[in-house]
Short mmCIF file of C-alpha atoms in Angstrom, two decimals:
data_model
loop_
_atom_site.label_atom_id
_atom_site.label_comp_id
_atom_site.label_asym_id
_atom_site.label_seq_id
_atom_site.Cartn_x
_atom_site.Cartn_y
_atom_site.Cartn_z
CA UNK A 15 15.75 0.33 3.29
CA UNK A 16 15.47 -3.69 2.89
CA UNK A 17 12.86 -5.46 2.36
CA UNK A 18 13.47 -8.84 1.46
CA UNK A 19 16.51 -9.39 0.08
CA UNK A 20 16.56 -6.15 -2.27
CA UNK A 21 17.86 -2.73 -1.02
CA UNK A 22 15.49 0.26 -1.46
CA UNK A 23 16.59 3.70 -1.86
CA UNK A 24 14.70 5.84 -0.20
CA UNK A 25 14.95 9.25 -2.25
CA UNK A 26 15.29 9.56 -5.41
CA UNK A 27 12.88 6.78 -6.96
CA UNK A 28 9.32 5.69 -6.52
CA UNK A 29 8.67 1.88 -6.59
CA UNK A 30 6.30 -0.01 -7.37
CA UNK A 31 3.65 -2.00 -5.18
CA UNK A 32 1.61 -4.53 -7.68
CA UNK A 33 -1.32 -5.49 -5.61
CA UNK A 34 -3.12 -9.25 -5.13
CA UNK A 35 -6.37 -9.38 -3.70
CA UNK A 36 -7.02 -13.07 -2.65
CA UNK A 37 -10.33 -11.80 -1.67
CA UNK A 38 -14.20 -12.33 -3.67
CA UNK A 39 -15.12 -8.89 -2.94
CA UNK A 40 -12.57 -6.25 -3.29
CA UNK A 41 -13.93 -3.55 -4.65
CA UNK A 42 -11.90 -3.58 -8.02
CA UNK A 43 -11.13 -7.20 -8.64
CA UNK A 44 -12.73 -9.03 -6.03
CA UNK A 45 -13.02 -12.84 -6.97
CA UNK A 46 -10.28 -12.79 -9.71
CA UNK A 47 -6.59 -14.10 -8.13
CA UNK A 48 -8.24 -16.18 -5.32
CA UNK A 49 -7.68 -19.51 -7.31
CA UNK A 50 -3.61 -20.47 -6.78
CA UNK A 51 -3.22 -20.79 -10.36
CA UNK A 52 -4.74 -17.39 -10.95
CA UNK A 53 -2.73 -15.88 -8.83
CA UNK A 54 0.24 -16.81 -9.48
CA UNK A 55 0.00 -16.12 -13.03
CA UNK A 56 -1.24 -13.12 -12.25
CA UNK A 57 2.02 -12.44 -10.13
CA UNK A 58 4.15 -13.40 -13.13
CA UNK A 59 2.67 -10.88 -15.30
CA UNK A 60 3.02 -8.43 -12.46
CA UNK A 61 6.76 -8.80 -12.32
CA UNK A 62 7.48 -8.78 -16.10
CA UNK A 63 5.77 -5.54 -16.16
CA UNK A 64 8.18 -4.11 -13.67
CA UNK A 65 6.94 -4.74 -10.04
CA UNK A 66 8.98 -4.03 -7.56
CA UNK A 67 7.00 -6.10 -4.54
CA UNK A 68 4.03 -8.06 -4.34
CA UNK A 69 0.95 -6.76 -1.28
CA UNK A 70 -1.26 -9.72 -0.49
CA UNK A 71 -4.03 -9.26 1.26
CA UNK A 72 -6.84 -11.81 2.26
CA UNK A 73 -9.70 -9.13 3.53
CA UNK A 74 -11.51 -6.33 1.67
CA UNK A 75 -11.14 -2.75 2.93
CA UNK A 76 -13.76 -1.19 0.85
CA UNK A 77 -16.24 1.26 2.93
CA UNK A 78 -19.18 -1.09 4.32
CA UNK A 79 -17.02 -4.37 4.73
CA UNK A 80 -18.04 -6.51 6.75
CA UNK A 81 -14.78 -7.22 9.43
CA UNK A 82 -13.41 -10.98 8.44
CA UNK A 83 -12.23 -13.20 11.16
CA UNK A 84 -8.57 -13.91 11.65
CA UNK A 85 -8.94 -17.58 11.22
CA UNK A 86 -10.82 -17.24 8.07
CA UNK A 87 -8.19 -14.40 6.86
CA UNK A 88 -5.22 -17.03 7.57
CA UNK A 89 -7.18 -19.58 5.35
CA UNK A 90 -7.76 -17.69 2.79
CA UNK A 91 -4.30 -15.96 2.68
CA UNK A 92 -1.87 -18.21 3.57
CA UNK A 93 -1.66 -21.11 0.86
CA UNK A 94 -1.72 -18.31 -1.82
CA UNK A 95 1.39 -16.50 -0.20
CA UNK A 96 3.05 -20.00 0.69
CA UNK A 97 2.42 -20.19 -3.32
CA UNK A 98 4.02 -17.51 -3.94
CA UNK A 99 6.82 -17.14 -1.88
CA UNK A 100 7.88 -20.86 -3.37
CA UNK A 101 7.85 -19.15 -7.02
CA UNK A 102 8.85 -15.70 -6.99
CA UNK A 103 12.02 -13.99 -5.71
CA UNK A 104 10.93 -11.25 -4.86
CA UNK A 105 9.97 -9.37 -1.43
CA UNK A 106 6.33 -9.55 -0.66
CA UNK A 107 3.94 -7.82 1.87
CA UNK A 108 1.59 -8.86 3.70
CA UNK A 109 -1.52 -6.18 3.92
CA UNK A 110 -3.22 -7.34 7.66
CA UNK A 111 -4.03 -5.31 10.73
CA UNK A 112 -4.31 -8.62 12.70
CA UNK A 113 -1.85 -9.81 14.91
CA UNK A 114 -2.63 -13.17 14.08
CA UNK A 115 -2.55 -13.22 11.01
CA UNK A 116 0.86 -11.23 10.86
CA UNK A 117 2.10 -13.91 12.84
CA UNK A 118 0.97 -16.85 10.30
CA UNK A 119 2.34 -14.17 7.12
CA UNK A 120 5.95 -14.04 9.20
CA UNK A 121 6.01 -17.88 9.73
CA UNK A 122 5.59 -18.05 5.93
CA UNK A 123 8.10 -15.40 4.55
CA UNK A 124 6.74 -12.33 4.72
CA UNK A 125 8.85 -9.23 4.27
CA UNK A 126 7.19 -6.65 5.52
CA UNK A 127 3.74 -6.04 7.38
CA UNK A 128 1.02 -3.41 5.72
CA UNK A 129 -0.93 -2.42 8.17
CA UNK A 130 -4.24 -0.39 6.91
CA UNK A 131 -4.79 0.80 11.02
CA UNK A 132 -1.67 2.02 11.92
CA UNK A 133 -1.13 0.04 14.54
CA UNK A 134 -4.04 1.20 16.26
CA UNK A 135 -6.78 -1.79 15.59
CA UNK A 136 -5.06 -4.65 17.31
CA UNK A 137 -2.92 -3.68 20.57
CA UNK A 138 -0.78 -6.80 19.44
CA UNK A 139 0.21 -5.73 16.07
CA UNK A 140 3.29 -3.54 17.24
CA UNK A 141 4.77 -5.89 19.29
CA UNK A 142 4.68 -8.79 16.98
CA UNK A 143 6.08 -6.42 13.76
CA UNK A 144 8.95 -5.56 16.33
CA UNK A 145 9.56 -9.20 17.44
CA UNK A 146 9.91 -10.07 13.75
CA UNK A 147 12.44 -7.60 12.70
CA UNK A 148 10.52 -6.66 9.87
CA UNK A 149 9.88 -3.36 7.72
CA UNK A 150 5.85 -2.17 7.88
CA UNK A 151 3.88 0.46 6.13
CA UNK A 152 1.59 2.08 8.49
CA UNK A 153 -1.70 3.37 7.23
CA UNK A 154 -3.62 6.30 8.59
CA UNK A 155 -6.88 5.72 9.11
CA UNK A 156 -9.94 6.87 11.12
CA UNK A 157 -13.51 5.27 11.77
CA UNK A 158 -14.76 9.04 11.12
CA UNK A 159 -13.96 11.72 8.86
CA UNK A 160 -14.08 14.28 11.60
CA UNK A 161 -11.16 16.71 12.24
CA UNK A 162 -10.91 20.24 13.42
CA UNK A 163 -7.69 20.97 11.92
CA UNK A 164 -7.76 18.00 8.89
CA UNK A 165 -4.09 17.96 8.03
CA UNK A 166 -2.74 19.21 11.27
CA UNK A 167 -5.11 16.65 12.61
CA UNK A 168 -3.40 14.19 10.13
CA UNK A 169 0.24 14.73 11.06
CA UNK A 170 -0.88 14.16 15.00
CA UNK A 171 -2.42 10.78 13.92
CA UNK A 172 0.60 9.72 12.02
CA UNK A 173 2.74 10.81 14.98
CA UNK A 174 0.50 8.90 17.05
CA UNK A 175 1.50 5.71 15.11
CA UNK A 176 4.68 6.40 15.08
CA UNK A 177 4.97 6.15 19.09
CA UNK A 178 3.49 3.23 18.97
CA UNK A 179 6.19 2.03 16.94
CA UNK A 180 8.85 3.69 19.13
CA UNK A 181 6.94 2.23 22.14
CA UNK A 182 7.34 -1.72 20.71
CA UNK A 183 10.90 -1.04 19.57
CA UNK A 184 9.34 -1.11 15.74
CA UNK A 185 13.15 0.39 14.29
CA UNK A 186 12.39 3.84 12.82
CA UNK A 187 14.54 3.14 9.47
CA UNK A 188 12.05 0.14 8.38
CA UNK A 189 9.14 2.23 8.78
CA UNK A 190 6.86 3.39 5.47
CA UNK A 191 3.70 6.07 5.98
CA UNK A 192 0.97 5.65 4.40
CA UNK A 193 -1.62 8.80 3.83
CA UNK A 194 -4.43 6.63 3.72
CA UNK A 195 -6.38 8.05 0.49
CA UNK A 196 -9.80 6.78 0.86
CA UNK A 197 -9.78 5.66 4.90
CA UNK A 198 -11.18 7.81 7.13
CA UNK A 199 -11.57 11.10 5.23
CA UNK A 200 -14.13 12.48 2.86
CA UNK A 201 -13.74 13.14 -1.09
CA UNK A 202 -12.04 16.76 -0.72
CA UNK A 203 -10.08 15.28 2.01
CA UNK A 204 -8.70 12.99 -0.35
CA UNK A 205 -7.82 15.25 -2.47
CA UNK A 206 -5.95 17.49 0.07
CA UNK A 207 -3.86 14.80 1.31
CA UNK A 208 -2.50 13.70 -2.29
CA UNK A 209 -2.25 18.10 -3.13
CA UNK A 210 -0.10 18.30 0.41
CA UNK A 211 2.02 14.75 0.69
CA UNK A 212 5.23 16.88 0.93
CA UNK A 213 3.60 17.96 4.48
CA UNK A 214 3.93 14.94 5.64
CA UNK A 215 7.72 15.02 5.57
CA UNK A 216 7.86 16.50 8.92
CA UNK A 217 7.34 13.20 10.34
CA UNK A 218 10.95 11.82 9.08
CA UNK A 219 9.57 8.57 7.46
CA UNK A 220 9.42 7.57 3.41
CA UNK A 221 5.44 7.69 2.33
CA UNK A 222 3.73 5.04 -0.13
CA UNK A 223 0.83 6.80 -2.11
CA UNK A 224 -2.20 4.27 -2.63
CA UNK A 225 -5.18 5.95 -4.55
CA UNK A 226 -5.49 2.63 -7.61
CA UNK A 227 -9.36 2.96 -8.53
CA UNK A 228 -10.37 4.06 -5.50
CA UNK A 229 -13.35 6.35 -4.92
CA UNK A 230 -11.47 9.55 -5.25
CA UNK A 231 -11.08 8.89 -8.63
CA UNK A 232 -14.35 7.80 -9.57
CA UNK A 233 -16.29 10.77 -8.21
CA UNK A 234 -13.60 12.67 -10.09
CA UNK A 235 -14.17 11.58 -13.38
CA UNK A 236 -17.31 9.80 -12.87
CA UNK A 237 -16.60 6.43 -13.94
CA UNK A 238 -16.82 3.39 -12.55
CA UNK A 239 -14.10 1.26 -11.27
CA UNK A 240 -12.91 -0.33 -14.43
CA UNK A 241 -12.30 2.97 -16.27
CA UNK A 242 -10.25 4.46 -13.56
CA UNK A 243 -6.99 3.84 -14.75
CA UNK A 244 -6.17 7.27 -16.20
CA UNK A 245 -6.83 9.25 -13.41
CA UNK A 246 -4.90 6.23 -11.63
CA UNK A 247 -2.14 7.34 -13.30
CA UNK A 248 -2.20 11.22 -12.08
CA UNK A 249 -1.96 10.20 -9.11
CA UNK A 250 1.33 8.10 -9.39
CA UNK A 251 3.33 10.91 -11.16
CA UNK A 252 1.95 13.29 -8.28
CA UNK A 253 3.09 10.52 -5.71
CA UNK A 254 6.70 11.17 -7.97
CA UNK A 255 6.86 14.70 -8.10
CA UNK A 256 6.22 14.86 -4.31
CA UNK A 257 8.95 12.29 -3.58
CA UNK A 258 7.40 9.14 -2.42
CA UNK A 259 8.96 6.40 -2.18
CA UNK A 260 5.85 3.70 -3.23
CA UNK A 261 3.03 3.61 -4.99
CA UNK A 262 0.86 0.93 -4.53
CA UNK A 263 -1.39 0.03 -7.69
CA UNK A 264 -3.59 -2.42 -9.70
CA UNK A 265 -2.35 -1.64 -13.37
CA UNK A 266 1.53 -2.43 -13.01
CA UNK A 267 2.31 -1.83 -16.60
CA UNK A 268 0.66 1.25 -17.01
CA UNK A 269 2.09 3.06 -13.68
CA UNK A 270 5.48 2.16 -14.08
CA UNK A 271 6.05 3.92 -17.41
CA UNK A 272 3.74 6.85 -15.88
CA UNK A 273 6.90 6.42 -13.24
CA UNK A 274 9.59 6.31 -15.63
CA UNK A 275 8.75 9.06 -17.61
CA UNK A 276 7.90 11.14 -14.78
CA UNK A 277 10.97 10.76 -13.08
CA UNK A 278 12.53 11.60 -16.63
CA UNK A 279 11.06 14.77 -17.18
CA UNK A 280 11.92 15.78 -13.44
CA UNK A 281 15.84 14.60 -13.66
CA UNK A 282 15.78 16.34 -17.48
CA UNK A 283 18.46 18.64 -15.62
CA UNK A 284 20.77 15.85 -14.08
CA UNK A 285 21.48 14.18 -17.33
CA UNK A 286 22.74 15.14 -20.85
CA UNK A 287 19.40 13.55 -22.55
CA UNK A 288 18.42 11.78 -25.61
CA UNK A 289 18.65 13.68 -28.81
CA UNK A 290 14.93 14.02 -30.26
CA UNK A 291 14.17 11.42 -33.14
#
């Protein structure tokens, strides 16, 4: 797959998605790379610790959030990315489930859309993600965490989406699925999508894995959401031994080795090794 200018594999490795919030209230870092100067240092140190592309996003997701306007989104997103995407090669998403502001994100660069509704918030979004050409990752997401059947129920959401797609003339090879850990589904639902990913193959598409500090964690270890990194972690080398493609995290550093020595333990029997010390 390309995003950007860089070819992805699509089996066999799990990237890395080092996440900017230009938001003040994100529920893990809310305030902190809003500032240009901020951010882009914080972007630098992303990359030297092995990022492999950049998600900016302008609006907090967290539970409770208050919906921002489009307008004020394309404010508060845009000169950061324009920032950005004038210092850093390298491809960089665009996390919006506006049609607008996708729009505004394309105009400046963008590589590919993130879209935390699947398509199914603004009736625009397809059409303009097709138009452009570009890659997206499509989340799955519900307003309620009511299902008869969860991960059957799941899969038929996610195939919903992918119509949608079809429907625009979104190509199928530049799509990315997204389980949507902590969006419409309760704590053991959480879990049960991360324990089951591989289920999700049916529906033909690479997956990105996105559980950094979220809730799941916290109610799993009972910390709060600067003490979250370890369990952070588990997740990531689950997202490798179940063969996704992304993983989309705070802590760069810290998740790429959890990456690179996950993916060394599982390839131990494709390679002749390092002799012990």
């Amino acid at each position: 797959m390309k995003i950007g200018n860089r070819e992805f594999q699509i089996k066999g490795h799990t990237y890395v998605w080092g996440i900017l919030n230009v938001t003040p209230d994100s529920f893990s870092d809310g305030g902190k790379w809003n500032h240009r100067d901020r951010a882009l240092k914080h972007v630098e140190d992303m990359l030297k610790e092995g990022a492999d592309i950049i998600d900016i996003g302008g609006e907090s997701t967290r539970p409770g959030c208050k919906p921002l306007e489009a307008e004020e989104e394309i404010q508060r997103v845009m000169p950061i990315f324009r920032a950005v995407r004038e210092n850093f090669d390298v491809p960089i998403s665009l996390d919006t489930y506006k049609a607008s502001v996708a729009r505004a994100g394309i105009r400046e660069g963008a590589d590919l859309i993130n879209d935390v509704w699947g398509l199914k918030y603004d009736p625009e979004m397809a059409q303009v993600i097709a138009q452009s050409g570009l890659p997206c990752c499509l989340m799955h997401n519900r307003r309620e965490a009511v299902y008869e059947d969860f991960l059957q129920d799941t899969v038929s959401d996610l195939a919903q989406t992918l119509r949608l797609a079809e429907e625009a003339g979104i190509r199928r090879d530049g799509i990315i699925l997204d389980p949507g850990v902590g969006f419409g589904k309760n704590y053991q639902q959480n879990l049960e999508i991360i324990h089951r990913l591989e289920e999700l193959d049916t529906l033909g598409c690479p997956l990105l894995l996105g559980c950094s500090r979220k809730s799941v964690v916290g109610l799993t270890l009972d910390l709060p959401v600067d003490q979250r990194l370890e369990g952070t972690i588990v997740t990531t080398v689950m997202a490798v031994m179940k063969g996704c493609m992304f993983v989309r995290v705070h802590d760069v550093k810290e998740n790429v080795r959890a990456v690179k020595m996950a993916e060394a333990i599982l390839n131990s029997g494709n390679a002749s090794g390092k002799s012990n010390p």
